[in-house]
Amino acid sequence: AQKITQTQPGMFVQEKEAVTLDCTYDTSDPSYGLFWYKQPSSGEMIFLIYQGSYDQQNATEGRYSLNFQKARKSANLVISASQLGDSAMYFCAMREGRDSGYSTLTFGKGTMLLVSP
Amino acid sequence: EAQVTQNPRYLITVTGKKLTVTCSQNMNHEYMSWYRQDPGLGLRQIYYSMNVEVTDKGDVPEGYKVSRKEKRNFPLILESPSPNQTSLYFCASSLSGIGDSPLHFGNGTRLTVT
């Protein structure tokens, strides 16, 4: 079974609007971390935001916020006030096994976001 | 500037010719890893290292070797490259190997094996 599922292959949004990118995950480990990365057309991977499984509040970083619903095992990325530069591929990722000191980062297959003027 | 540096950015080679992709980080990170990215398959982990002299296989280790003799360097070695290893490769590092450490990525190496 896939550990990270991103069901939206592509999303379109108009500039200045908000957009939500979906991510669901599957783990039986009580301790894990959830990450979002951005990959623009130039190819580099840029870390955006992190949410820990024990965090009580949703993570926020500037225009990025993470809508964390633990019971539903979802970790959706919300981008407010979209900009043209937000057009990119977005990856959700999970790291398990914090307490054991072992972890590997598993990625979803990504969502391509296109922001139009 | 804190960064992960991998070289080369682009590499075209022929089947069977040994090659090495270098990776170096200047952040004193303990954890380093190699991923490959292929269309429709996302990023898949090849090998990772929790610390110096400690390496382990990821999801797709076949055909690859790594070594971690120094903390800052984690080269990826393809002893006998084949066309199915044509891919975009990323080196990444994090402060530690536990859940709350984000991975910092290099800029990628696009490898073509003919």
mmCIF file with all atom_site columns, C-alpha atoms in Angstrom:
data_model
loop_
_atom_site.group_PDB
_atom_site.id
_atom_site.type_symbol
_atom_site.label_atom_id
_atom_site.label_alt_id
_atom_site.label_comp_id
_atom_site.label_asym_id
_atom_site.label_entity_id
_atom_site.label_seq_id
_atom_site.pdbx_PDB_ins_code
_atom_site.Cartn_x
_atom_site.Cartn_y
_atom_site.Cartn_z
_atom_site.occupancy
_atom_site.B_iso_or_equiv
_atom_site.pdbx_formal_charge
_atom_site.auth_seq_id
_atom_site.auth_comp_id
_atom_site.auth_asym_id
_atom_site.auth_atom_id
_atom_site.pdbx_PDB_model_num
ATOM 1   C CA . ALA A 1 1   ? 0.000  0.000  0.000   1.00 0.00 ? 1   ALA A CA 1
ATOM 2   C CA . GLN A 1 2   ? 1.165  3.496  -0.733  1.00 0.00 ? 2   GLN A CA 1
ATOM 3   C CA . LYS A 1 3   ? 2.315  5.375  2.306   1.00 0.00 ? 3   LYS A CA 1
ATOM 4   C CA . ILE A 1 4   ? 1.700  8.802  0.792   1.00 0.00 ? 4   ILE A CA 1
ATOM 5   C CA . THR A 1 5   ? -1.173 9.492  -1.595  1.00 0.00 ? 5   THR A CA 1
ATOM 6   C CA . GLN A 1 6   ? -1.619 12.675 -3.567  1.00 0.00 ? 6   GLN A CA 1
ATOM 7   C CA . THR A 1 7   ? -4.823 12.280 -5.548  1.00 0.00 ? 7   THR A CA 1
ATOM 8   C CA . GLN A 1 8   ? -4.570 15.471 -7.621  1.00 0.00 ? 8   GLN A CA 1
ATOM 9   C CA . PRO A 1 9   ? -2.182 15.077 -10.554 1.00 0.00 ? 9   PRO A CA 1
ATOM 10  C CA . GLY A 1 10  ? -2.764 18.713 -11.483 1.00 0.00 ? 10  GLY A CA 1
ATOM 11  C CA . MET A 1 11  ? -4.388 21.812 -10.060 1.00 0.00 ? 11  MET A CA 1
ATOM 12  C CA . PHE A 1 12  ? -5.187 25.196 -11.545 1.00 0.00 ? 12  PHE A CA 1
ATOM 13  C CA . VAL A 1 13  ? -5.632 28.379 -9.573  1.00 0.00 ? 13  VAL A CA 1
ATOM 14  C CA . GLN A 1 14  ? -5.852 32.050 -10.377 1.00 0.00 ? 14  GLN A CA 1
ATOM 15  C CA . GLU A 1 15  ? -3.353 34.483 -9.019  1.00 0.00 ? 15  GLU A CA 1
ATOM 16  C CA . LYS A 1 16  ? -4.209 35.800 -5.527  1.00 0.00 ? 16  LYS A CA 1
ATOM 17  C CA . GLU A 1 17  ? -6.574 32.941 -4.781  1.00 0.00 ? 17  GLU A CA 1
ATOM 18  C CA . ALA A 1 18  ? -5.969 30.260 -2.185  1.00 0.00 ? 18  ALA A CA 1
ATOM 19  C CA . VAL A 1 19  ? -5.437 26.642 -3.143  1.00 0.00 ? 19  VAL A CA 1
ATOM 20  C CA . THR A 1 20  ? -5.380 23.377 -1.214  1.00 0.00 ? 20  THR A CA 1
ATOM 21  C CA . LEU A 1 21  ? -3.215 20.445 -2.253  1.00 0.00 ? 21  LEU A CA 1
ATOM 22  C CA . ASP A 1 22  ? -4.319 17.132 -0.805  1.00 0.00 ? 22  ASP A CA 1
ATOM 23  C CA . CYS A 1 23  ? -2.176 14.556 0.908   1.00 0.00 ? 23  CYS A CA 1
ATOM 24  C CA . THR A 1 24  ? -3.157 11.439 2.822   1.00 0.00 ? 24  THR A CA 1
ATOM 25  C CA . TYR A 1 25  ? -0.742 9.119  4.535   1.00 0.00 ? 25  TYR A CA 1
ATOM 26  C CA . ASP A 1 26  ? -0.661 5.666  5.988   1.00 0.00 ? 26  ASP A CA 1
ATOM 27  C CA . THR A 1 27  ? 1.369  4.641  9.005   1.00 0.00 ? 27  THR A CA 1
ATOM 28  C CA . SER A 1 28  ? 0.987  2.639  12.169  1.00 0.00 ? 28  SER A CA 1
ATOM 29  C CA . ASP A 1 29  ? 3.902  4.429  13.809  1.00 0.00 ? 29  ASP A CA 1
ATOM 30  C CA . PRO A 1 30  ? 2.666  6.866  16.465  1.00 0.00 ? 30  PRO A CA 1
ATOM 31  C CA . SER A 1 31  ? 5.605  9.175  15.802  1.00 0.00 ? 31  SER A CA 1
ATOM 32  C CA . TYR A 1 32  ? 6.149  10.636 12.364  1.00 0.00 ? 32  TYR A CA 1
ATOM 33  C CA . GLY A 1 33  ? 6.841  13.840 10.518  1.00 0.00 ? 33  GLY A CA 1
ATOM 34  C CA . LEU A 1 34  ? 5.078  15.231 7.471   1.00 0.00 ? 34  LEU A CA 1
ATOM 35  C CA . PHE A 1 35  ? 6.791  17.503 4.960   1.00 0.00 ? 35  PHE A CA 1
ATOM 36  C CA . TRP A 1 36  ? 5.917  19.443 1.855   1.00 0.00 ? 36  TRP A CA 1
ATOM 37  C CA . TYR A 1 37  ? 8.426  20.207 -0.882  1.00 0.00 ? 37  TYR A CA 1
ATOM 38  C CA . LYS A 1 38  ? 8.192  22.380 -3.968  1.00 0.00 ? 38  LYS A CA 1
ATOM 39  C CA . GLN A 1 39  ? 9.921  21.499 -7.220  1.00 0.00 ? 39  GLN A CA 1
ATOM 40  C CA . PRO A 1 40  ? 9.876  24.298 -9.816  1.00 0.00 ? 40  PRO A CA 1
ATOM 41  C CA . SER A 1 41  ? 10.640 23.633 -13.457 1.00 0.00 ? 41  SER A CA 1
ATOM 42  C CA . SER A 1 42  ? 14.323 24.286 -12.775 1.00 0.00 ? 42  SER A CA 1
ATOM 43  C CA . GLY A 1 43  ? 14.334 21.006 -10.871 1.00 0.00 ? 43  GLY A CA 1
ATOM 44  C CA . GLU A 1 44  ? 15.540 21.764 -7.369  1.00 0.00 ? 44  GLU A CA 1
ATOM 45  C CA . MET A 1 45  ? 13.650 20.488 -4.325  1.00 0.00 ? 45  MET A CA 1
ATOM 46  C CA . ILE A 1 46  ? 12.691 23.213 -1.873  1.00 0.00 ? 46  ILE A CA 1
ATOM 47  C CA . PHE A 1 47  ? 11.519 22.432 1.654   1.00 0.00 ? 47  PHE A CA 1
ATOM 48  C CA . LEU A 1 48  ? 8.326  24.351 2.512   1.00 0.00 ? 48  LEU A CA 1
ATOM 49  C CA . ILE A 1 49  ? 6.793  23.202 5.766   1.00 0.00 ? 49  ILE A CA 1
ATOM 50  C CA . TYR A 1 50  ? 6.891  20.511 8.454   1.00 0.00 ? 50  TYR A CA 1
ATOM 51  C CA . GLN A 1 51  ? 4.247  19.028 10.765  1.00 0.00 ? 51  GLN A CA 1
ATOM 52  C CA . GLY A 1 52  ? 5.045  16.610 13.568  1.00 0.00 ? 52  GLY A CA 1
ATOM 53  C CA . SER A 1 53  ? 2.576  13.934 14.588  1.00 0.00 ? 53  SER A CA 1
ATOM 54  C CA . TYR A 1 54  ? 2.543  15.220 18.168  1.00 0.00 ? 54  TYR A CA 1
ATOM 55  C CA . ASP A 1 55  ? 2.123  18.860 17.230  1.00 0.00 ? 55  ASP A CA 1
ATOM 56  C CA . GLN A 1 56  ? -1.115 20.272 18.577  1.00 0.00 ? 56  GLN A CA 1
ATOM 57  C CA . GLN A 1 57  ? -1.332 23.165 16.161  1.00 0.00 ? 57  GLN A CA 1
ATOM 58  C CA . ASN A 1 58  ? -1.234 23.293 12.399  1.00 0.00 ? 58  ASN A CA 1
ATOM 59  C CA . ALA A 1 59  ? 2.105  24.410 11.008  1.00 0.00 ? 59  ALA A CA 1
ATOM 60  C CA . THR A 1 60  ? 2.376  27.712 9.181   1.00 0.00 ? 60  THR A CA 1
ATOM 61  C CA . GLU A 1 61  ? 5.220  29.273 7.211   1.00 0.00 ? 61  GLU A CA 1
ATOM 62  C CA . GLY A 1 62  ? 4.363  32.569 5.572   1.00 0.00 ? 62  GLY A CA 1
ATOM 63  C CA . ARG A 1 63  ? 1.769  31.884 2.874   1.00 0.00 ? 63  ARG A CA 1
ATOM 64  C CA . TYR A 1 64  ? 1.956  28.148 3.473   1.00 0.00 ? 64  TYR A CA 1
ATOM 65  C CA . SER A 1 65  ? -0.070 26.329 6.079   1.00 0.00 ? 65  SER A CA 1
ATOM 66  C CA . LEU A 1 66  ? -0.650 22.680 6.727   1.00 0.00 ? 66  LEU A CA 1
ATOM 67  C CA . ASN A 1 67  ? -4.165 21.473 7.475   1.00 0.00 ? 67  ASN A CA 1
ATOM 68  C CA . PHE A 1 68  ? -3.347 18.491 9.673   1.00 0.00 ? 68  PHE A CA 1
ATOM 69  C CA . GLN A 1 69  ? -6.200 16.105 10.440  1.00 0.00 ? 69  GLN A CA 1
ATOM 70  C CA . LYS A 1 70  ? -4.633 13.254 12.353  1.00 0.00 ? 70  LYS A CA 1
ATOM 71  C CA . ALA A 1 71  ? -7.706 11.042 12.648  1.00 0.00 ? 71  ALA A CA 1
ATOM 72  C CA . ARG A 1 72  ? -8.235 11.235 8.897   1.00 0.00 ? 72  ARG A CA 1
ATOM 73  C CA . LYS A 1 73  ? -4.511 10.859 8.251   1.00 0.00 ? 73  LYS A CA 1
ATOM 74  C CA . SER A 1 74  ? -4.447 13.868 6.019   1.00 0.00 ? 74  SER A CA 1
ATOM 75  C CA . ALA A 1 75  ? -1.924 16.684 5.746   1.00 0.00 ? 75  ALA A CA 1
ATOM 76  C CA . ASN A 1 76  ? -3.148 19.119 3.120   1.00 0.00 ? 76  ASN A CA 1
ATOM 77  C CA . LEU A 1 77  ? -1.030 22.064 2.043   1.00 0.00 ? 77  LEU A CA 1
ATOM 78  C CA . VAL A 1 78  ? -2.813 25.399 1.796   1.00 0.00 ? 78  VAL A CA 1
ATOM 79  C CA . ILE A 1 79  ? -1.213 28.177 -0.212  1.00 0.00 ? 79  ILE A CA 1
ATOM 80  C CA . SER A 1 80  ? -2.833 31.539 0.357   1.00 0.00 ? 80  SER A CA 1
ATOM 81  C CA . ALA A 1 81  ? -2.742 34.398 -2.140  1.00 0.00 ? 81  ALA A CA 1
ATOM 82  C CA . SER A 1 82  ? -1.188 32.363 -4.956  1.00 0.00 ? 82  SER A CA 1
ATOM 83  C CA . GLN A 1 83  ? 1.566  33.930 -7.002  1.00 0.00 ? 83  GLN A CA 1
ATOM 84  C CA . LEU A 1 84  ? 2.796  33.101 -10.497 1.00 0.00 ? 84  LEU A CA 1
ATOM 85  C CA . GLY A 1 85  ? 6.015  31.841 -8.933  1.00 0.00 ? 85  GLY A CA 1
ATOM 86  C CA . ASP A 1 86  ? 4.063  29.186 -7.069  1.00 0.00 ? 86  ASP A CA 1
ATOM 87  C CA . SER A 1 87  ? 3.635  27.232 -10.306 1.00 0.00 ? 87  SER A CA 1
ATOM 88  C CA . ALA A 1 88  ? 5.548  24.045 -9.623  1.00 0.00 ? 88  ALA A CA 1
ATOM 89  C CA . MET A 1 89  ? 5.282  20.405 -8.651  1.00 0.00 ? 89  MET A CA 1
ATOM 90  C CA . TYR A 1 90  ? 4.475  19.878 -4.982  1.00 0.00 ? 90  TYR A CA 1
ATOM 91  C CA . PHE A 1 91  ? 5.408  16.758 -3.063  1.00 0.00 ? 91  PHE A CA 1
ATOM 92  C CA . CYS A 1 92  ? 4.084  15.521 0.243   1.00 0.00 ? 92  CYS A CA 1
ATOM 93  C CA . ALA A 1 93  ? 6.462  13.314 2.228   1.00 0.00 ? 93  ALA A CA 1
ATOM 94  C CA . MET A 1 94  ? 6.509  11.404 5.498   1.00 0.00 ? 94  MET A CA 1
ATOM 95  C CA . ARG A 1 95  ? 9.228  10.330 7.869   1.00 0.00 ? 95  ARG A CA 1
ATOM 96  C CA . GLU A 1 96  ? 8.416  7.562  10.342  1.00 0.00 ? 96  GLU A CA 1
ATOM 97  C CA . GLY A 1 97  ? 10.112 6.084  13.342  1.00 0.00 ? 97  GLY A CA 1
ATOM 98  C CA . ARG A 1 98  ? 11.195 9.160  15.247  1.00 0.00 ? 98  ARG A CA 1
ATOM 99  C CA . ASP A 1 99  ? 11.310 7.405  18.580  1.00 0.00 ? 99  ASP A CA 1
ATOM 100 C CA . SER A 1 100 ? 13.423 4.574  17.288  1.00 0.00 ? 100 SER A CA 1
ATOM 101 C CA . GLY A 1 101 ? 15.885 6.947  15.686  1.00 0.00 ? 101 GLY A CA 1
ATOM 102 C CA . TYR A 1 102 ? 15.400 5.335  12.329  1.00 0.00 ? 102 TYR A CA 1
ATOM 103 C CA . SER A 1 103 ? 13.627 7.022  9.497   1.00 0.00 ? 103 SER A CA 1
ATOM 104 C CA . THR A 1 104 ? 13.423 7.350  5.766   1.00 0.00 ? 104 THR A CA 1
ATOM 105 C CA . LEU A 1 105 ? 11.554 10.027 3.882   1.00 0.00 ? 105 LEU A CA 1
ATOM 106 C CA . THR A 1 106 ? 8.833  8.595  1.643   1.00 0.00 ? 106 THR A CA 1
ATOM 107 C CA . PHE A 1 107 ? 7.367  10.811 -1.072  1.00 0.00 ? 107 PHE A CA 1
ATOM 108 C CA . GLY A 1 108 ? 4.024  10.976 -2.797  1.00 0.00 ? 108 GLY A CA 1
ATOM 109 C CA . LYS A 1 109 ? 3.883  11.227 -6.574  1.00 0.00 ? 109 LYS A CA 1
ATOM 110 C CA . GLY A 1 110 ? 3.252  14.931 -6.565  1.00 0.00 ? 110 GLY A CA 1
ATOM 111 C CA . THR A 1 111 ? 0.708  17.518 -7.674  1.00 0.00 ? 111 THR A CA 1
ATOM 112 C CA . MET A 1 112 ? 1.457  19.966 -10.466 1.00 0.00 ? 112 MET A CA 1
ATOM 113 C CA . LEU A 1 113 ? 0.145  23.418 -9.609  1.00 0.00 ? 113 LEU A CA 1
ATOM 114 C CA . LEU A 1 114 ? -0.359 26.030 -12.320 1.00 0.00 ? 114 LEU A CA 1
ATOM 115 C CA . VAL A 1 115 ? -1.109 29.595 -11.327 1.00 0.00 ? 115 VAL A CA 1
ATOM 116 C CA . SER A 1 116 ? -2.680 31.764 -14.006 1.00 0.00 ? 116 SER A CA 1
ATOM 117 C CA . PRO A 1 117 ? -2.713 35.575 -14.149 1.00 0.00 ? 117 PRO A CA 1
ATOM 118 C CA . GLU B 2 1   ? 26.048 29.451 2.430   1.00 0.00 ? 1   GLU B CA 1
ATOM 119 C CA . ALA B 2 2   ? 24.557 26.248 3.813   1.00 0.00 ? 2   ALA B CA 1
ATOM 120 C CA . GLN B 2 3   ? 24.065 23.858 0.958   1.00 0.00 ? 3   GLN B CA 1
ATOM 121 C CA . VAL B 2 4   ? 24.241 20.406 -0.526  1.00 0.00 ? 4   VAL B CA 1
ATOM 122 C CA . THR B 2 5   ? 26.452 20.320 -3.605  1.00 0.00 ? 5   THR B CA 1
ATOM 123 C CA . GLN B 2 6   ? 26.313 17.532 -6.107  1.00 0.00 ? 6   GLN B CA 1
ATOM 124 C CA . ASN B 2 7   ? 28.273 17.173 -9.302  1.00 0.00 ? 7   ASN B CA 1
ATOM 125 C CA . PRO B 2 8   ? 27.957 16.964 -12.165 1.00 0.00 ? 8   PRO B CA 1
ATOM 126 C CA . ARG B 2 9   ? 24.606 18.562 -13.000 1.00 0.00 ? 9   ARG B CA 1
ATOM 127 C CA . TYR B 2 10  ? 24.382 16.694 -16.293 1.00 0.00 ? 10  TYR B CA 1
ATOM 128 C CA . LEU B 2 11  ? 26.048 13.468 -17.333 1.00 0.00 ? 11  LEU B CA 1
ATOM 129 C CA . ILE B 2 12  ? 25.753 11.385 -20.480 1.00 0.00 ? 12  ILE B CA 1
ATOM 130 C CA . THR B 2 13  ? 27.553 8.068  -20.489 1.00 0.00 ? 13  THR B CA 1
ATOM 131 C CA . VAL B 2 14  ? 27.510 4.668  -22.134 1.00 0.00 ? 14  VAL B CA 1
ATOM 132 C CA . THR B 2 15  ? 26.427 1.321  -20.763 1.00 0.00 ? 15  THR B CA 1
ATOM 133 C CA . GLY B 2 16  ? 29.015 -0.288 -18.527 1.00 0.00 ? 16  GLY B CA 1
ATOM 134 C CA . LYS B 2 17  ? 31.282 2.698  -17.973 1.00 0.00 ? 17  LYS B CA 1
ATOM 135 C CA . LYS B 2 18  ? 31.752 3.237  -14.248 1.00 0.00 ? 18  LYS B CA 1
ATOM 136 C CA . LEU B 2 19  ? 30.796 6.647  -12.923 1.00 0.00 ? 19  LEU B CA 1
ATOM 137 C CA . THR B 2 20  ? 30.628 8.535  -9.647  1.00 0.00 ? 20  THR B CA 1
ATOM 138 C CA . VAL B 2 21  ? 28.290 11.353 -8.695  1.00 0.00 ? 21  VAL B CA 1
ATOM 139 C CA . THR B 2 22  ? 29.714 13.378 -5.862  1.00 0.00 ? 22  THR B CA 1
ATOM 140 C CA . CYS B 2 23  ? 27.740 14.898 -2.998  1.00 0.00 ? 23  CYS B CA 1
ATOM 141 C CA . SER B 2 24  ? 28.986 17.190 -0.282  1.00 0.00 ? 24  SER B CA 1
ATOM 142 C CA . GLN B 2 25  ? 27.216 19.111 2.474   1.00 0.00 ? 25  GLN B CA 1
ATOM 143 C CA . ASN B 2 26  ? 28.591 21.909 4.633   1.00 0.00 ? 26  ASN B CA 1
ATOM 144 C CA . MET B 2 27  ? 25.984 21.829 7.405   1.00 0.00 ? 27  MET B CA 1
ATOM 145 C CA . ASN B 2 28  ? 27.560 19.130 9.587   1.00 0.00 ? 28  ASN B CA 1
ATOM 146 C CA . HIS B 2 29  ? 24.547 16.926 8.966   1.00 0.00 ? 29  HIS B CA 1
ATOM 147 C CA . GLU B 2 30  ? 24.609 13.369 10.219  1.00 0.00 ? 30  GLU B CA 1
ATOM 148 C CA . TYR B 2 31  ? 22.081 11.952 7.775   1.00 0.00 ? 31  TYR B CA 1
ATOM 149 C CA . MET B 2 32  ? 22.594 11.781 4.017   1.00 0.00 ? 32  MET B CA 1
ATOM 150 C CA . SER B 2 33  ? 20.626 10.067 1.313   1.00 0.00 ? 33  SER B CA 1
ATOM 151 C CA . TRP B 2 34  ? 20.352 9.502  -2.424  1.00 0.00 ? 34  TRP B CA 1
ATOM 152 C CA . TYR B 2 35  ? 17.085 9.556  -4.363  1.00 0.00 ? 35  TYR B CA 1
ATOM 153 C CA . ARG B 2 36  ? 16.202 9.039  -7.968  1.00 0.00 ? 36  ARG B CA 1
ATOM 154 C CA . GLN B 2 37  ? 13.233 10.725 -9.599  1.00 0.00 ? 37  GLN B CA 1
ATOM 155 C CA . ASP B 2 38  ? 11.415 9.209  -12.544 1.00 0.00 ? 38  ASP B CA 1
ATOM 156 C CA . PRO B 2 39  ? 8.224  10.375 -14.282 1.00 0.00 ? 39  PRO B CA 1
ATOM 157 C CA . GLY B 2 40  ? 5.152  8.795  -12.737 1.00 0.00 ? 40  GLY B CA 1
ATOM 158 C CA . LEU B 2 41  ? 7.171  7.157  -9.958  1.00 0.00 ? 41  LEU B CA 1
ATOM 159 C CA . GLY B 2 42  ? 8.064  10.157 -7.833  1.00 0.00 ? 42  GLY B CA 1
ATOM 160 C CA . LEU B 2 43  ? 11.200 10.082 -5.701  1.00 0.00 ? 43  LEU B CA 1
ATOM 161 C CA . ARG B 2 44  ? 12.571 6.769  -4.554  1.00 0.00 ? 44  ARG B CA 1
ATOM 162 C CA . GLN B 2 45  ? 15.344 6.301  -2.068  1.00 0.00 ? 45  GLN B CA 1
ATOM 163 C CA . ILE B 2 46  ? 18.460 4.483  -3.235  1.00 0.00 ? 46  ILE B CA 1
ATOM 164 C CA . TYR B 2 47  ? 20.718 4.484  -0.176  1.00 0.00 ? 47  TYR B CA 1
ATOM 165 C CA . TYR B 2 48  ? 21.013 6.427  3.018   1.00 0.00 ? 48  TYR B CA 1
ATOM 166 C CA . SER B 2 49  ? 23.574 6.965  5.747   1.00 0.00 ? 49  SER B CA 1
ATOM 167 C CA . MET B 2 50  ? 22.807 7.717  9.374   1.00 0.00 ? 50  MET B CA 1
ATOM 168 C CA . ASN B 2 51  ? 26.417 8.683  10.081  1.00 0.00 ? 51  ASN B CA 1
ATOM 169 C CA . VAL B 2 52  ? 30.016 8.106  9.049   1.00 0.00 ? 52  VAL B CA 1
ATOM 170 C CA . GLU B 2 53  ? 30.672 4.493  8.057   1.00 0.00 ? 53  GLU B CA 1
ATOM 171 C CA . VAL B 2 54  ? 26.971 3.657  8.456   1.00 0.00 ? 54  VAL B CA 1
ATOM 172 C CA . THR B 2 55  ? 25.046 3.085  5.233   1.00 0.00 ? 55  THR B CA 1
ATOM 173 C CA . ASP B 2 56  ? 21.910 1.167  4.390   1.00 0.00 ? 56  ASP B CA 1
ATOM 174 C CA . LYS B 2 57  ? 19.773 0.276  1.408   1.00 0.00 ? 57  LYS B CA 1
ATOM 175 C CA . GLY B 2 58  ? 16.701 2.224  0.463   1.00 0.00 ? 58  GLY B CA 1
ATOM 176 C CA . ASP B 2 59  ? 13.921 1.101  -1.831  1.00 0.00 ? 59  ASP B CA 1
ATOM 177 C CA . VAL B 2 60  ? 15.904 0.767  -5.078  1.00 0.00 ? 60  VAL B CA 1
ATOM 178 C CA . PRO B 2 61  ? 19.563 -0.020 -4.273  1.00 0.00 ? 61  PRO B CA 1
ATOM 179 C CA . GLU B 2 62  ? 20.294 -2.452 -7.102  1.00 0.00 ? 62  GLU B CA 1
ATOM 180 C CA . GLY B 2 63  ? 23.086 -1.286 -9.363  1.00 0.00 ? 63  GLY B CA 1
ATOM 181 C CA . TYR B 2 64  ? 24.349 1.394  -6.969  1.00 0.00 ? 64  TYR B CA 1
ATOM 182 C CA . LYS B 2 65  ? 27.032 1.692  -4.315  1.00 0.00 ? 65  LYS B CA 1
ATOM 183 C CA . VAL B 2 66  ? 27.734 4.367  -1.751  1.00 0.00 ? 66  VAL B CA 1
ATOM 184 C CA . SER B 2 67  ? 30.330 5.133  0.867   1.00 0.00 ? 67  SER B CA 1
ATOM 185 C CA . ARG B 2 68  ? 30.493 7.499  3.822   1.00 0.00 ? 68  ARG B CA 1
ATOM 186 C CA . LYS B 2 69  ? 34.102 7.871  4.856   1.00 0.00 ? 69  LYS B CA 1
ATOM 187 C CA . GLU B 2 70  ? 33.690 11.489 5.916   1.00 0.00 ? 70  GLU B CA 1
ATOM 188 C CA . LYS B 2 71  ? 30.694 13.230 7.399   1.00 0.00 ? 71  LYS B CA 1
ATOM 189 C CA . ARG B 2 72  ? 30.384 15.775 4.617   1.00 0.00 ? 72  ARG B CA 1
ATOM 190 C CA . ASN B 2 73  ? 30.697 13.485 1.583   1.00 0.00 ? 73  ASN B CA 1
ATOM 191 C CA . PHE B 2 74  ? 28.389 10.783 0.270   1.00 0.00 ? 74  PHE B CA 1
ATOM 192 C CA . PRO B 2 75  ? 29.265 9.751  -3.302  1.00 0.00 ? 75  PRO B CA 1
ATOM 193 C CA . LEU B 2 76  ? 27.004 7.586  -5.434  1.00 0.00 ? 76  LEU B CA 1
ATOM 194 C CA . ILE B 2 77  ? 28.779 5.008  -7.567  1.00 0.00 ? 77  ILE B CA 1
ATOM 195 C CA . LEU B 2 78  ? 27.390 3.204  -10.578 1.00 0.00 ? 78  LEU B CA 1
ATOM 196 C CA . GLU B 2 79  ? 29.839 0.371  -11.274 1.00 0.00 ? 79  GLU B CA 1
ATOM 197 C CA . SER B 2 80  ? 28.230 -0.687 -14.555 1.00 0.00 ? 80  SER B CA 1
ATOM 198 C CA . PRO B 2 81  ? 25.500 1.751  -15.577 1.00 0.00 ? 81  PRO B CA 1
ATOM 199 C CA . SER B 2 82  ? 22.577 0.545  -17.644 1.00 0.00 ? 82  SER B CA 1
ATOM 200 C CA . PRO B 2 83  ? 19.929 2.494  -19.588 1.00 0.00 ? 83  PRO B CA 1
ATOM 201 C CA . ASN B 2 84  ? 17.322 1.867  -16.864 1.00 0.00 ? 84  ASN B CA 1
ATOM 202 C CA . GLN B 2 85  ? 19.440 4.005  -14.571 1.00 0.00 ? 85  GLN B CA 1
ATOM 203 C CA . THR B 2 86  ? 18.747 7.032  -16.728 1.00 0.00 ? 86  THR B CA 1
ATOM 204 C CA . SER B 2 87  ? 17.118 9.356  -14.228 1.00 0.00 ? 87  SER B CA 1
ATOM 205 C CA . LEU B 2 88  ? 17.302 12.555 -12.208 1.00 0.00 ? 88  LEU B CA 1
ATOM 206 C CA . TYR B 2 89  ? 19.328 11.954 -9.058  1.00 0.00 ? 89  TYR B CA 1
ATOM 207 C CA . PHE B 2 90  ? 19.192 13.939 -5.844  1.00 0.00 ? 90  PHE B CA 1
ATOM 208 C CA . CYS B 2 91  ? 21.488 13.925 -2.885  1.00 0.00 ? 91  CYS B CA 1
ATOM 209 C CA . ALA B 2 92  ? 20.004 15.161 0.373   1.00 0.00 ? 92  ALA B CA 1
ATOM 210 C CA . SER B 2 93  ? 21.033 15.648 3.969   1.00 0.00 ? 93  SER B CA 1
ATOM 211 C CA . SER B 2 94  ? 19.435 16.394 7.318   1.00 0.00 ? 94  SER B CA 1
ATOM 212 C CA . LEU B 2 95  ? 20.663 17.205 10.779  1.00 0.00 ? 95  LEU B CA 1
ATOM 213 C CA . SER B 2 96  ? 19.639 13.799 12.010  1.00 0.00 ? 96  SER B CA 1
ATOM 214 C CA . GLY B 2 97  ? 17.747 10.781 10.805  1.00 0.00 ? 97  GLY B CA 1
ATOM 215 C CA . ILE B 2 98  ? 14.713 11.325 12.994  1.00 0.00 ? 98  ILE B CA 1
ATOM 216 C CA . GLY B 2 99  ? 11.272 12.563 12.087  1.00 0.00 ? 99  GLY B CA 1
ATOM 217 C CA . ASP B 2 100 ? 11.502 16.303 12.579  1.00 0.00 ? 100 ASP B CA 1
ATOM 218 C CA . SER B 2 101 ? 14.597 16.954 10.508  1.00 0.00 ? 101 SER B CA 1
ATOM 219 C CA . PRO B 2 102 ? 13.782 18.242 7.020   1.00 0.00 ? 102 PRO B CA 1
ATOM 220 C CA . LEU B 2 103 ? 15.888 17.004 4.151   1.00 0.00 ? 103 LEU B CA 1
ATOM 221 C CA . HIS B 2 104 ? 17.910 19.597 2.265   1.00 0.00 ? 104 HIS B CA 1
ATOM 222 C CA . PHE B 2 105 ? 18.429 18.674 -1.348  1.00 0.00 ? 105 PHE B CA 1
ATOM 223 C CA . GLY B 2 106 ? 21.169 19.275 -3.851  1.00 0.00 ? 106 GLY B CA 1
ATOM 224 C CA . ASN B 2 107 ? 20.269 20.679 -7.262  1.00 0.00 ? 107 ASN B CA 1
ATOM 225 C CA . GLY B 2 108 ? 20.131 17.285 -8.921  1.00 0.00 ? 108 GLY B CA 1
ATOM 226 C CA . THR B 2 109 ? 22.145 15.337 -11.463 1.00 0.00 ? 109 THR B CA 1
ATOM 227 C CA . ARG B 2 110 ? 20.480 14.390 -14.704 1.00 0.00 ? 110 ARG B CA 1
ATOM 228 C CA . LEU B 2 111 ? 22.042 11.136 -15.877 1.00 0.00 ? 111 LEU B CA 1
ATOM 229 C CA . THR B 2 112 ? 21.562 9.612  -19.311 1.00 0.00 ? 112 THR B CA 1
ATOM 230 C CA . VAL B 2 113 ? 22.929 6.137  -20.022 1.00 0.00 ? 113 VAL B CA 1
ATOM 231 C CA . THR B 2 114 ? 22.964 5.151  -23.683 1.00 0.00 ? 114 THR B CA 1
#
